[in-house]
Amino acid sequence: MRDESVFDELKEECGVFGIAGHPEATRLTYYGLHALQHRGQESAGIAATDGGAFRHHRGMGLVTEVFDDDTLRKLSGHTAIGHVRYSTTGESGLLNAQPLVFNYPFGPLALATNGNLVNAGRLKRELEREGSIFQTTTDTEVIAHLIARSRRERLEDAVAEALAQLTGAFALLILTKDRLLVAQDPHGLRPLSIGRLGDAHVFSSETCAFDAIGAELIREVQPGELIVLDRSGLRSRSFAPPARRAVCSFEYIYFARPDSEIGGINVHAARKRLGRQLAKEAPAEADVVTGVPDSSISAAIGYAEAAGIPYELGLLKNRYVGRTFIQPSQEMREQGVKMKLSAVRKVVEGKRVVMVDDSLVRGTTSRRIVRMLREAGATEVHVRISSPPVRFPCFYGIDTSDRDQLIAAIHSVEEIREIIGADSLAFLSAEGMLEAIGRHPGELNRGHCLACFDGRYPTEIEDAMVMEGRR
Ligand code: SF4
């Protein structure tokens, strides 16, 4: 988890968690969301049912700030879904916090999604023309209205019909009084896994949440799959024909927790391989290797191992700077007040340092860290990035900024080196990245989205963002 005021490059998206058929479903959802906290820190929510009552609670802040013992007790049920959010569409605020809850002829229905639709603008305009009134600015509400307008009699048919109209990234959980529905977009852009805890079924954006509650990973939800869980058990169907698998490669590079597994690949191991590959492609004459905490540590260790240069803790993050921390003024910063990240003088002083970072988006973070290392006495700073240059915006739920703010979209590698003040700069190649993550070319199931690196989006990009010139 990066702190946005220091690490102002990439912003996380959201995390979803659900469990069906467990007497402690709400409490387990709380623990699951806590394990997914790195995916979103702006709001959290849980909806739960015991088959009769249907309750929900949402709030702004971290999971531990939104829920206390009393709130969890009031939400008790055997089936629950939860959400942590960093807003990527719709303004931040309680109104947009999820799960969103709606009343339908089927009864109350709660929705929690991770991802971003690229045709939500058009769908929303069409729905509004037909009389729908929107209460929030999230994509998730578009899904809710499509379900409501379906003429299908069975809820799962209405959901399948709604999902078939969506384009983009979505890992979706829907809770009603008597069932849990789970779906993954046809490209599988956002991770979503199924686990078991005794007789209960568990669903999570990341497998680290399964470990947190002692659940066992069964498999991933397949692209285009709709799973329905009710009293008669688990049923699976497709709502869309299989498309090319395109799981977000940034999940491996940066977003996911190192102990999570995506597509059978452990994230920490993948990051180490990214670092090793980077050392092969872009060696440096140096005395120490250090990584930008926390997400670049694994890649830095891999780089150090492959290069035969010692890995050292050259940069340290202060973990006790919370959301409400009073920031130092600009003047204090200029005087050297550093609250969130520090260079360890004893480690870098008089040394040639390789600084490994997982990504370089706007360049502001790298410039600051290079300066910090020099001020602490580093004689040379060689920046190595364990992913290719980000040249295109993401439309699938990651806030990578407008294209004109992406430093690699407007500058050459040499120009970027000069801007960030490094002695040398190199990025990992796209081929090297895929090789390191662990692509199995023969398997349909193992494709990755690389659109922010190569501009080849796995879906049509039809929405307003494009018309507004973001691409
Ligand atoms: S465009 Fe980039 S950040 Fe967005 S889903 Fe694809 S790989 Fe991930």
GROMACS .gro file of C-alpha atoms and ligand atoms in nm:
model
  479
    1MET     CA    1   0.000   0.000   0.000
    2ARG     CA    2   0.144   0.332  -0.100
    3ASP     CA    3   0.069   0.659   0.058
    4GLU     CA    4  -0.065   0.895  -0.201
    5SER     CA    5   0.101   1.214  -0.084
    6VAL     CA    6   0.446   1.064  -0.124
    7PHE     CA    7   0.372   0.806  -0.390
    8ASP     CA    8   0.164   1.009  -0.628
    9GLU     CA    9   0.198   0.787  -0.930
   10LEU     CA   10  -0.058   0.507  -0.951
   11LYS     CA   11  -0.374   0.473  -0.750
   12GLU     CA   12  -0.527   0.143  -0.648
   13GLU     CA   13  -0.873   0.040  -0.742
   14CYS     CA   14  -1.108  -0.167  -0.523
   15GLY     CA   15  -1.135  -0.500  -0.349
   16VAL     CA   16  -1.435  -0.731  -0.307
   17PHE     CA   17  -1.495  -1.016  -0.067
   18GLY     CA   18  -1.794  -1.246  -0.014
   19ILE     CA   19  -1.886  -1.556   0.182
   20ALA     CA   20  -2.193  -1.780   0.168
   21GLY     CA   21  -2.311  -2.034   0.424
   22HIS     CA   22  -2.114  -1.948   0.739
   23PRO     CA   23  -2.263  -1.843   1.077
   24GLU     CA   24  -1.985  -1.583   1.118
   25ALA     CA   25  -2.010  -1.451   0.762
   26THR     CA   26  -2.004  -1.081   0.859
   27ARG     CA   27  -1.705  -1.105   1.087
   28LEU     CA   28  -1.513  -1.311   0.828
   29THR     CA   29  -1.596  -1.050   0.564
   30TYR     CA   30  -1.451  -0.785   0.798
   31TYR     CA   31  -1.126  -0.984   0.824
   32GLY     CA   32  -1.126  -1.047   0.449
   33LEU     CA   33  -1.167  -0.676   0.376
   34HIS     CA   34  -0.891  -0.597   0.623
   35ALA     CA   35  -0.658  -0.822   0.418
   36LEU     CA   36  -0.767  -0.634   0.102
   37GLN     CA   37  -0.719  -0.289   0.254
   38HIS     CA   38  -0.423  -0.213   0.023
   39ARG     CA   39  -0.670  -0.210  -0.272
   40GLY     CA   40  -0.868   0.087  -0.141
   41GLN     CA   41  -0.863   0.305   0.167
   42GLU     CA   42  -1.134   0.562   0.101
   43SER     CA   43  -1.442   0.370   0.204
   44ALA     CA   44  -1.556   0.026   0.318
   45GLY     CA   45  -1.889  -0.151   0.341
   46ILE     CA   46  -2.056  -0.482   0.418
   47ALA     CA   47  -2.405  -0.614   0.331
   48ALA     CA   48  -2.527  -0.929   0.505
   49THR     CA   49  -2.834  -1.147   0.527
   50ASP     CA   50  -2.957  -1.432   0.742
   51GLY     CA   51  -3.221  -1.523   0.486
   52GLY     CA   52  -3.479  -1.294   0.649
   53ALA     CA   53  -3.319  -0.967   0.752
   54PHE     CA   54  -3.100  -0.781   0.503
   55ARG     CA   55  -2.867  -0.521   0.650
   56HIS     CA   56  -2.578  -0.312   0.535
   57HIS     CA   57  -2.331  -0.057   0.663
   58ARG     CA   58  -2.089   0.165   0.474
   59GLY     CA   59  -1.855   0.440   0.579
   60MET     CA   60  -1.561   0.654   0.479
   61GLY     CA   61  -1.215   0.543   0.589
   62LEU     CA   62  -1.029   0.224   0.666
   63VAL     CA   63  -1.206  -0.102   0.750
   64THR     CA   64  -1.105  -0.063   1.116
   65GLU     CA   65  -1.250   0.290   1.122
   66VAL     CA   66  -1.579   0.201   0.954
   67PHE     CA   67  -1.666  -0.107   1.162
   68ASP     CA   68  -1.663  -0.177   1.533
   69ASP     CA   69  -1.786  -0.471   1.735
   70ASP     CA   70  -2.132  -0.326   1.772
   71THR     CA   71  -2.178  -0.258   1.399
   72LEU     CA   72  -2.062  -0.607   1.310
   73ARG     CA   73  -2.302  -0.762   1.562
   74LYS     CA   74  -2.596  -0.574   1.409
   75LEU     CA   75  -2.497  -0.700   1.062
   76SER     CA   76  -2.490  -1.067   1.154
   77GLY     CA   77  -2.589  -1.320   0.888
   78HIS     CA   78  -2.480  -1.640   0.714
   79THR     CA   79  -2.402  -1.473   0.382
   80ALA     CA   80  -2.225  -1.141   0.332
   81ILE     CA   81  -2.039  -0.933   0.076
   82GLY     CA   82  -1.795  -0.650   0.136
   83HIS     CA   83  -1.604  -0.383  -0.050
   84VAL     CA   84  -1.307  -0.153  -0.002
   85ARG     CA   85  -1.282   0.138  -0.238
   86TYR     CA   86  -1.046   0.382  -0.389
   87SER     CA   87  -1.261   0.587  -0.624
   88THR     CA   88  -1.173   0.554  -0.989
   89THR     CA   89  -1.505   0.670  -1.132
   90GLY     CA   90  -1.756   0.887  -0.961
   91GLU     CA   91  -1.652   1.134  -0.698
   92SER     CA   92  -1.535   0.998  -0.372
   93GLY     CA   93  -1.797   1.003  -0.099
   94LEU     CA   94  -2.034   0.799   0.104
   95LEU     CA   95  -2.295   0.806  -0.171
   96ASN     CA   96  -2.063   0.606  -0.396
   97ALA     CA   97  -1.932   0.373  -0.124
   98GLN     CA   98  -2.020   0.010  -0.185
   99PRO     CA   99  -2.195  -0.229  -0.157
  100LEU     CA  100  -2.473  -0.028  -0.322
  101VAL     CA  101  -2.815  -0.149  -0.207
  102PHE     CA  102  -3.133  -0.130  -0.419
  103ASN     CA  103  -3.491  -0.249  -0.377
  104TYR     CA  104  -3.621  -0.468  -0.657
  105PRO     CA  105  -3.933  -0.674  -0.719
  106PHE     CA  106  -3.700  -0.962  -0.620
  107GLY     CA  107  -3.636  -0.790  -0.283
  108PRO     CA  108  -3.327  -0.602  -0.165
  109LEU     CA  109  -3.010  -0.647  -0.365
  110ALA     CA  110  -2.655  -0.537  -0.283
  111LEU     CA  111  -2.379  -0.496  -0.542
  112ALA     CA  112  -2.003  -0.470  -0.498
  113THR     CA  113  -1.766  -0.440  -0.793
  114ASN     CA  114  -1.400  -0.400  -0.870
  115GLY     CA  115  -1.312  -0.254  -1.209
  116ASN     CA  116  -1.436   0.002  -1.453
  117LEU     CA  117  -1.678  -0.019  -1.744
  118VAL     CA  118  -1.581   0.150  -2.068
  119ASN     CA  119  -1.937   0.177  -2.201
  120ALA     CA  120  -2.100   0.299  -1.878
  121GLY     CA  121  -2.147   0.652  -2.020
  122ARG     CA  122  -2.348   0.533  -2.319
  123LEU     CA  123  -2.548   0.281  -2.115
  124LYS     CA  124  -2.629   0.549  -1.858
  125ARG     CA  125  -2.749   0.795  -2.125
  126GLU     CA  126  -2.971   0.526  -2.278
  127LEU     CA  127  -3.111   0.428  -1.938
  128GLU     CA  128  -3.181   0.791  -1.849
  129ARG     CA  129  -3.364   0.840  -2.179
  130GLU     CA  130  -3.584   0.547  -2.080
  131GLY     CA  131  -3.662   0.700  -1.741
  132SER     CA  132  -3.394   0.568  -1.503
  133ILE     CA  133  -3.291   0.809  -1.230
  134PHE     CA  134  -2.936   0.766  -1.100
  135GLN     CA  135  -2.848   0.833  -0.737
  136THR     CA  136  -2.472   0.786  -0.760
  137THR     CA  137  -2.199   0.845  -1.016
  138THR     CA  138  -2.058   0.492  -1.009
  139ASP     CA  139  -2.057   0.234  -1.288
  140THR     CA  140  -2.205  -0.013  -1.043
  141GLU     CA  141  -2.538   0.167  -1.046
  142VAL     CA  142  -2.556   0.120  -1.424
  143ILE     CA  143  -2.543  -0.256  -1.364
  144ALA     CA  144  -2.819  -0.223  -1.103
  145HIS     CA  145  -3.047  -0.036  -1.348
  146LEU     CA  146  -2.983  -0.288  -1.626
  147ILE     CA  147  -3.086  -0.568  -1.390
  148ALA     CA  148  -3.397  -0.373  -1.286
  149ARG     CA  149  -3.504  -0.312  -1.646
  150SER     CA  150  -3.467  -0.674  -1.754
  151ARG     CA  151  -3.793  -0.853  -1.831
  152ARG     CA  152  -3.649  -1.188  -1.729
  153GLU     CA  153  -3.839  -1.357  -1.451
  154ARG     CA  154  -3.549  -1.525  -1.274
  155LEU     CA  155  -3.294  -1.298  -1.109
  156GLU     CA  156  -2.997  -1.492  -1.245
  157ASP     CA  157  -3.131  -1.453  -1.601
  158ALA     CA  158  -3.179  -1.079  -1.545
  159VAL     CA  159  -2.822  -1.053  -1.413
  160ALA     CA  160  -2.681  -1.253  -1.705
  161GLU     CA  161  -2.870  -1.030  -1.950
  162ALA     CA  162  -2.736  -0.716  -1.779
  163LEU     CA  163  -2.377  -0.842  -1.770
  164ALA     CA  164  -2.382  -0.931  -2.138
  165GLN     CA  165  -2.432  -0.560  -2.216
  166LEU     CA  166  -2.124  -0.446  -2.027
  167THR     CA  167  -1.782  -0.374  -2.174
  168GLY     CA  168  -1.480  -0.331  -1.952
  169ALA     CA  169  -1.343  -0.473  -1.631
  170PHE     CA  170  -1.561  -0.606  -1.353
  171ALA     CA  171  -1.528  -0.854  -1.071
  172LEU     CA  172  -1.879  -0.847  -0.929
  173LEU     CA  173  -2.061  -0.978  -0.621
  174ILE     CA  174  -2.439  -0.953  -0.580
  175LEU     CA  175  -2.621  -1.042  -0.259
  176THR     CA  176  -2.994  -1.102  -0.217
  177LYS     CA  177  -3.183  -1.253   0.075
  178ASP     CA  178  -3.149  -1.602  -0.062
  179ARG     CA  179  -2.850  -1.607  -0.295
  180LEU     CA  180  -2.505  -1.485  -0.380
  181LEU     CA  181  -2.415  -1.418  -0.744
  182VAL     CA  182  -2.055  -1.378  -0.859
  183ALA     CA  183  -1.929  -1.275  -1.202
  184GLN     CA  184  -1.609  -1.196  -1.387
  185ASP     CA  185  -1.581  -0.990  -1.708
  186PRO     CA  186  -1.517  -1.181  -2.033
  187HIS     CA  187  -1.145  -1.090  -2.033
  188GLY     CA  188  -1.085  -1.157  -1.663
  189LEU     CA  189  -0.920  -0.816  -1.624
  190ARG     CA  190  -0.953  -0.802  -1.246
  191PRO     CA  191  -0.861  -1.101  -1.030
  192LEU     CA  192  -1.137  -1.293  -0.848
  193SER     CA  193  -1.093  -1.629  -0.678
  194ILE     CA  194  -1.314  -1.893  -0.516
  195GLY     CA  195  -1.219  -2.058  -0.189
  196ARG     CA  196  -1.369  -2.295   0.068
  197LEU     CA  197  -1.391  -2.263   0.443
  198GLY     CA  198  -1.551  -2.580   0.573
  199ASP     CA  199  -1.888  -2.594   0.396
  200ALA     CA  200  -1.886  -2.222   0.313
  201HIS     CA  201  -1.787  -2.076  -0.025
  202VAL     CA  202  -1.562  -1.770  -0.019
  203PHE     CA  203  -1.486  -1.517  -0.295
  204SER     CA  204  -1.212  -1.259  -0.296
  205SER     CA  205  -1.024  -1.018  -0.522
  206GLU     CA  206  -0.706  -1.164  -0.380
  207THR     CA  207  -0.613  -1.494  -0.221
  208CYS     CA  208  -0.437  -1.319   0.070
  209ALA     CA  209  -0.787  -1.274   0.217
  210PHE     CA  210  -0.836  -1.654   0.209
  211ASP     CA  211  -0.515  -1.700   0.408
  212ALA     CA  212  -0.632  -1.437   0.656
  213ILE     CA  213  -0.944  -1.640   0.743
  214GLY     CA  214  -0.801  -1.990   0.699
  215ALA     CA  215  -0.987  -2.063   0.373
  216GLU     CA  216  -0.848  -2.279   0.097
  217LEU     CA  217  -0.815  -2.158  -0.264
  218ILE     CA  218  -1.024  -2.367  -0.506
  219ARG     CA  219  -0.991  -2.185  -0.837
  220GLU     CA  220  -1.032  -1.851  -1.012
  221VAL     CA  221  -1.367  -1.728  -1.137
  222GLN     CA  222  -1.342  -1.773  -1.515
  223PRO     CA  223  -1.379  -1.492  -1.768
  224GLY     CA  224  -1.746  -1.454  -1.863
  225GLU     CA  225  -1.858  -1.686  -1.578
  226LEU     CA  226  -2.163  -1.624  -1.362
  227ILE     CA  227  -2.180  -1.829  -1.043
  228VAL     CA  228  -2.501  -1.861  -0.845
  229LEU     CA  229  -2.498  -1.990  -0.488
  230ASP     CA  230  -2.825  -2.069  -0.315
  231ARG     CA  231  -2.981  -2.340  -0.101
  232SER     CA  232  -2.939  -2.596  -0.379
  233GLY     CA  233  -2.563  -2.530  -0.398
  234LEU     CA  234  -2.332  -2.374  -0.655
  235ARG     CA  235  -2.423  -2.340  -1.024
  236SER     CA  236  -2.200  -2.197  -1.294
  237ARG     CA  237  -2.297  -2.059  -1.634
  238SER     CA  238  -2.153  -1.826  -1.898
  239PHE     CA  239  -2.307  -1.489  -1.967
  240ALA     CA  240  -2.072  -1.414  -2.258
  241PRO     CA  241  -1.863  -1.618  -2.502
  242PRO     CA  242  -1.501  -1.668  -2.388
  243ALA     CA  243  -1.273  -1.383  -2.493
  244ARG     CA  244  -0.895  -1.350  -2.483
  245ARG     CA  245  -0.785  -1.362  -2.120
  246ALA     CA  246  -0.629  -1.029  -2.027
  247VAL     CA  247  -0.560  -1.015  -1.655
  248CYS     CA  248  -0.410  -0.678  -1.557
  249SER     CA  249  -0.032  -0.713  -1.557
  250PHE     CA  250  -0.010  -0.432  -1.301
  251GLU     CA  251  -0.165  -0.667  -1.047
  252TYR     CA  252   0.165  -0.859  -1.056
  253ILE     CA  253   0.385  -0.550  -1.085
  254TYR     CA  254   0.231  -0.338  -0.814
  255PHE     CA  255  -0.128  -0.375  -0.692
  256ALA     CA  256  -0.166  -0.718  -0.544
  257ARG     CA  257  -0.023  -0.817  -0.208
  258PRO     CA  258   0.299  -1.021  -0.243
  259ASP     CA  259   0.143  -1.321  -0.066
  260SER     CA  260  -0.148  -1.338  -0.312
  261GLU     CA  261  -0.169  -1.580  -0.601
  262ILE     CA  262  -0.312  -1.480  -0.939
  263GLY     CA  263  -0.351  -1.738  -1.215
  264GLY     CA  264  -0.154  -1.988  -1.007
  265ILE     CA  265   0.140  -1.745  -0.982
  266ASN     CA  266   0.260  -1.607  -0.649
  267VAL     CA  267   0.293  -1.229  -0.671
  268HIS     CA  268   0.616  -1.202  -0.467
  269ALA     CA  269   0.782  -1.473  -0.679
  270ALA     CA  270   0.668  -1.297  -0.999
  271ARG     CA  271   0.812  -0.966  -0.874
  272LYS     CA  272   1.143  -1.130  -0.790
  273ARG     CA  273   1.158  -1.271  -1.142
  274LEU     CA  274   1.080  -0.923  -1.279
  275GLY     CA  275   1.382  -0.795  -1.084
  276ARG     CA  276   1.605  -1.078  -1.206
  277GLN     CA  277   1.503  -1.017  -1.566
  278LEU     CA  278   1.567  -0.645  -1.522
  279ALA     CA  279   1.920  -0.717  -1.396
  280LYS     CA  280   1.981  -0.926  -1.709
  281GLU     CA  281   1.847  -0.659  -1.943
  282ALA     CA  282   1.989  -0.354  -1.764
  283PRO     CA  283   2.293  -0.428  -1.546
  284ALA     CA  284   2.461  -0.148  -1.349
  285GLU     CA  285   2.802  -0.099  -1.189
  286ALA     CA  286   2.700  -0.041  -0.829
  287ASP     CA  287   2.770  -0.119  -0.462
  288VAL     CA  288   2.417  -0.170  -0.327
  289VAL     CA  289   2.065  -0.239  -0.456
  290THR     CA  290   1.764  -0.092  -0.277
  291GLY     CA  291   1.391  -0.101  -0.347
  292VAL     CA  292   1.119   0.159  -0.297
  293PRO     CA  293   0.901   0.023  -0.016
  294ASP     CA  294   0.678  -0.171  -0.011
  295SER     CA  295   0.583  -0.292  -0.357
  296SER     CA  296   0.933  -0.279  -0.512
  297ILE     CA  297   1.116  -0.475  -0.244
  298SER     CA  298   1.061  -0.816  -0.407
  299ALA     CA  299   1.186  -0.689  -0.746
  300ALA     CA  300   1.488  -0.526  -0.580
  301ILE     CA  301   1.578  -0.854  -0.408
  302GLY     CA  302   1.551  -1.034  -0.744
  303TYR     CA  303   1.769  -0.769  -0.912
  304ALA     CA  304   2.033  -0.793  -0.636
  305GLU     CA  305   2.041  -1.174  -0.652
  306ALA     CA  306   2.082  -1.181  -1.030
  307ALA     CA  307   2.336  -0.896  -1.038
  308GLY     CA  308   2.541  -1.031  -0.746
  309ILE     CA  309   2.520  -0.693  -0.568
  310PRO     CA  310   2.409  -0.683  -0.202
  311TYR     CA  311   2.048  -0.587  -0.135
  312GLU     CA  312   2.021  -0.327   0.139
  313LEU     CA  313   1.742  -0.140   0.312
  314GLY     CA  314   1.836   0.198   0.168
  315LEU     CA  315   1.486   0.345   0.188
  316LEU     CA  316   1.256   0.321   0.484
  317LYS     CA  317   0.885   0.391   0.506
  318ASN     CA  318   0.720   0.523   0.819
  319ARG     CA  319   0.415   0.300   0.867
  320TYR     CA  320   0.249   0.519   1.126
  321VAL     CA  321   0.148   0.805   0.899
  322GLY     CA  322  -0.228   0.765   0.870
  323ARG     CA  323  -0.492   0.934   0.660
  324THR     CA  324  -0.548   1.208   0.916
  325PHE     CA  325  -0.180   1.288   0.970
  326ILE     CA  326  -0.107   1.661   0.972
  327GLN     CA  327   0.119   1.719   0.673
  328PRO     CA  328   0.432   1.935   0.706
  329SER     CA  329   0.407   2.267   0.522
  330GLN     CA  330   0.592   2.317   0.194
  331GLU     CA  331   0.846   2.529   0.381
  332MET     CA  332   0.908   2.253   0.635
  333ARG     CA  333   0.947   2.000   0.354
  334GLU     CA  334   1.206   2.221   0.191
  335GLN     CA  335   1.389   2.231   0.522
  336GLY     CA  336   1.410   1.855   0.504
  337VAL     CA  337   1.112   1.736   0.709
  338LYS     CA  338   1.041   1.393   0.566
  339MET     CA  339   0.762   1.207   0.733
  340LYS     CA  340   0.685   0.913   0.510
  341LEU     CA  341   0.998   0.793   0.340
  342SER     CA  342   1.362   0.832   0.439
  343ALA     CA  343   1.692   0.727   0.293
  344VAL     CA  344   1.913   0.529   0.535
  345ARG     CA  345   2.233   0.736   0.538
  346LYS     CA  346   2.458   0.461   0.674
  347VAL     CA  347   2.352   0.233   0.389
  348VAL     CA  348   2.385   0.470   0.093
  349GLU     CA  349   2.655   0.716   0.198
  350GLY     CA  350   2.953   0.702  -0.038
  351LYS     CA  351   2.787   0.422  -0.240
  352ARG     CA  352   2.679   0.373  -0.598
  353VAL     CA  353   2.312   0.280  -0.555
  354VAL     CA  354   2.072   0.090  -0.782
  355MET     CA  355   1.723   0.206  -0.692
  356VAL     CA  356   1.460  -0.041  -0.813
  357ASP     CA  357   1.104   0.083  -0.848
  358ASP     CA  358   0.809  -0.111  -0.988
  359SER     CA  359   0.676   0.161  -1.215
  360LEU     CA  360   0.734   0.514  -1.332
  361VAL     CA  361   0.420   0.701  -1.425
  362ARG     CA  362   0.450   1.076  -1.377
  363GLY     CA  363   0.810   1.079  -1.259
  364THR     CA  364   0.754   1.302  -0.956
  365THR     CA  365   0.812   1.021  -0.705
  366SER     CA  366   1.132   0.901  -0.870
  367ARG     CA  367   1.273   1.253  -0.883
  368ARG     CA  368   1.206   1.299  -0.512
  369ILE     CA  369   1.362   0.965  -0.417
  370VAL     CA  370   1.671   1.017  -0.632
  371ARG     CA  371   1.723   1.355  -0.463
  372MET     CA  372   1.671   1.197  -0.120
  373LEU     CA  373   1.935   0.931  -0.191
  374ARG     CA  374   2.185   1.191  -0.312
  375GLU     CA  375   2.121   1.408  -0.005
  376ALA     CA  376   2.196   1.101   0.209
  377GLY     CA  377   2.535   1.072   0.039
  378ALA     CA  378   2.486   0.832  -0.254
  379THR     CA  379   2.759   0.899  -0.511
  380GLU     CA  380   2.559   0.758  -0.803
  381VAL     CA  381   2.191   0.665  -0.839
  382HIS     CA  382   2.094   0.418  -1.111
  383VAL     CA  383   1.717   0.386  -1.147
  384ARG     CA  384   1.580   0.054  -1.271
  385ILE     CA  385   1.207   0.010  -1.332
  386SER     CA  386   1.065  -0.344  -1.318
  387SER     CA  387   0.797  -0.272  -1.581
  388PRO     CA  388   0.793  -0.106  -1.926
  389PRO     CA  389   0.725   0.268  -1.967
  390VAL     CA  390   0.357   0.358  -1.907
  391ARG     CA  391   0.254   0.541  -2.224
  392PHE     CA  392  -0.125   0.497  -2.233
  393PRO     CA  393  -0.400   0.556  -1.978
  394CYS     CA  394  -0.591   0.270  -1.817
  395PHE     CA  395  -0.969   0.263  -1.861
  396TYR     CA  396  -1.024  -0.045  -1.650
  397GLY     CA  397  -1.018   0.092  -1.299
  398ILE     CA  398  -0.661   0.208  -1.243
  399ASP     CA  399  -0.599   0.578  -1.217
  400THR     CA  400  -0.295   0.622  -1.440
  401SER     CA  401  -0.379   0.985  -1.525
  402ASP     CA  402  -0.436   1.152  -1.857
  403ARG     CA  403  -0.192   1.074  -2.133
  404ASP     CA  404  -0.031   1.417  -2.120
  405GLN     CA  405   0.069   1.350  -1.758
  406LEU     CA  406   0.236   1.019  -1.838
  407ILE     CA  407   0.601   1.113  -1.855
  408ALA     CA  408   0.691   0.826  -2.092
  409ALA     CA  409   0.418   0.932  -2.336
  410ILE     CA  410   0.589   1.264  -2.396
  411HIS     CA  411   0.958   1.206  -2.318
  412SER     CA  412   1.231   0.966  -2.426
  413VAL     CA  413   1.406   0.747  -2.166
  414GLU     CA  414   1.709   0.978  -2.179
  415GLU     CA  415   1.489   1.285  -2.122
  416ILE     CA  416   1.321   1.113  -1.826
  417ARG     CA  417   1.662   1.026  -1.681
  418GLU     CA  418   1.753   1.390  -1.692
  419ILE     CA  419   1.419   1.502  -1.541
  420ILE     CA  420   1.447   1.264  -1.244
  421GLY     CA  421   1.816   1.342  -1.199
  422ALA     CA  422   1.945   0.982  -1.217
  423ASP     CA  423   2.288   0.872  -1.340
  424SER     CA  424   2.122   0.607  -1.552
  425LEU     CA  425   1.768   0.484  -1.612
  426ALA     CA  426   1.632   0.164  -1.767
  427PHE     CA  427   1.292  -0.002  -1.795
  428LEU     CA  428   1.209  -0.371  -1.827
  429SER     CA  429   1.101  -0.477  -2.178
  430ALA     CA  430   0.742  -0.596  -2.235
  431GLU     CA  431   0.871  -0.936  -2.353
  432GLY     CA  432   1.094  -0.965  -2.046
  433MET     CA  433   0.802  -0.873  -1.823
  434LEU     CA  434   0.572  -1.140  -1.968
  435GLU     CA  435   0.848  -1.397  -1.948
  436ALA     CA  436   0.913  -1.309  -1.584
  437ILE     CA  437   0.549  -1.308  -1.476
  438GLY     CA  438   0.520  -1.658  -1.615
  439ARG     CA  439   0.316  -1.658  -1.933
  440HIS     CA  440   0.219  -1.994  -2.071
  441PRO     CA  441   0.167  -1.912  -2.438
  442GLY     CA  442  -0.033  -2.228  -2.513
  443GLU     CA  443  -0.289  -2.159  -2.243
  444LEU     CA  444  -0.584  -1.941  -2.331
  445ASN     CA  445  -0.619  -1.877  -1.963
  446ARG     CA  446  -0.292  -1.695  -1.916
  447GLY     CA  447  -0.310  -1.377  -2.125
  448HIS     CA  448  -0.228  -1.041  -1.973
  449CYS     CA  449  -0.347  -0.689  -2.040
  450LEU     CA  450  -0.055  -0.468  -2.143
  451ALA     CA  451  -0.263  -0.177  -2.270
  452CYS     CA  452  -0.102   0.094  -2.057
  453PHE     CA  453   0.233  -0.007  -2.206
  454ASP     CA  454   0.141  -0.077  -2.569
  455GLY     CA  455  -0.200   0.088  -2.617
  456ARG     CA  456  -0.360  -0.239  -2.732
  457TYR     CA  457  -0.676  -0.242  -2.523
  458PRO     CA  458  -0.844  -0.582  -2.494
  459THR     CA  459  -1.190  -0.424  -2.540
  460GLU     CA  460  -1.344  -0.147  -2.746
  461ILE     CA  461  -1.292   0.186  -2.570
  462GLU     CA  462  -1.606   0.372  -2.654
  463ASP     CA  463  -1.666   0.602  -2.364
  464ALA     CA  464  -1.648   0.971  -2.297
  465MET     CA  465  -1.293   0.953  -2.167
  466VAL     CA  466  -1.177   0.887  -2.521
  467MET     CA  467  -1.392   1.161  -2.667
  468GLU     CA  468  -1.258   1.398  -2.406
  469GLY     CA  469  -0.912   1.332  -2.546
  470ARG     CA  470  -0.769   1.108  -2.276
  471ARG     CA  471  -0.626   0.887  -2.542
  472SF4     S1  472  -0.433  -0.086  -1.896
  472SF4    FE1  473  -0.260  -0.136  -1.756
  472SF4     S2  474  -0.338  -0.092  -1.549
  472SF4    FE2  475  -0.516  -0.104  -1.687
  472SF4     S3  476  -0.587  -0.316  -1.677
  472SF4    FE3  477  -0.445  -0.306  -1.850
  472SF4     S4  478  -0.244  -0.356  -1.763
  472SF4    FE4  479  -0.379  -0.307  -1.592
   0.00000   0.00000   0.00000
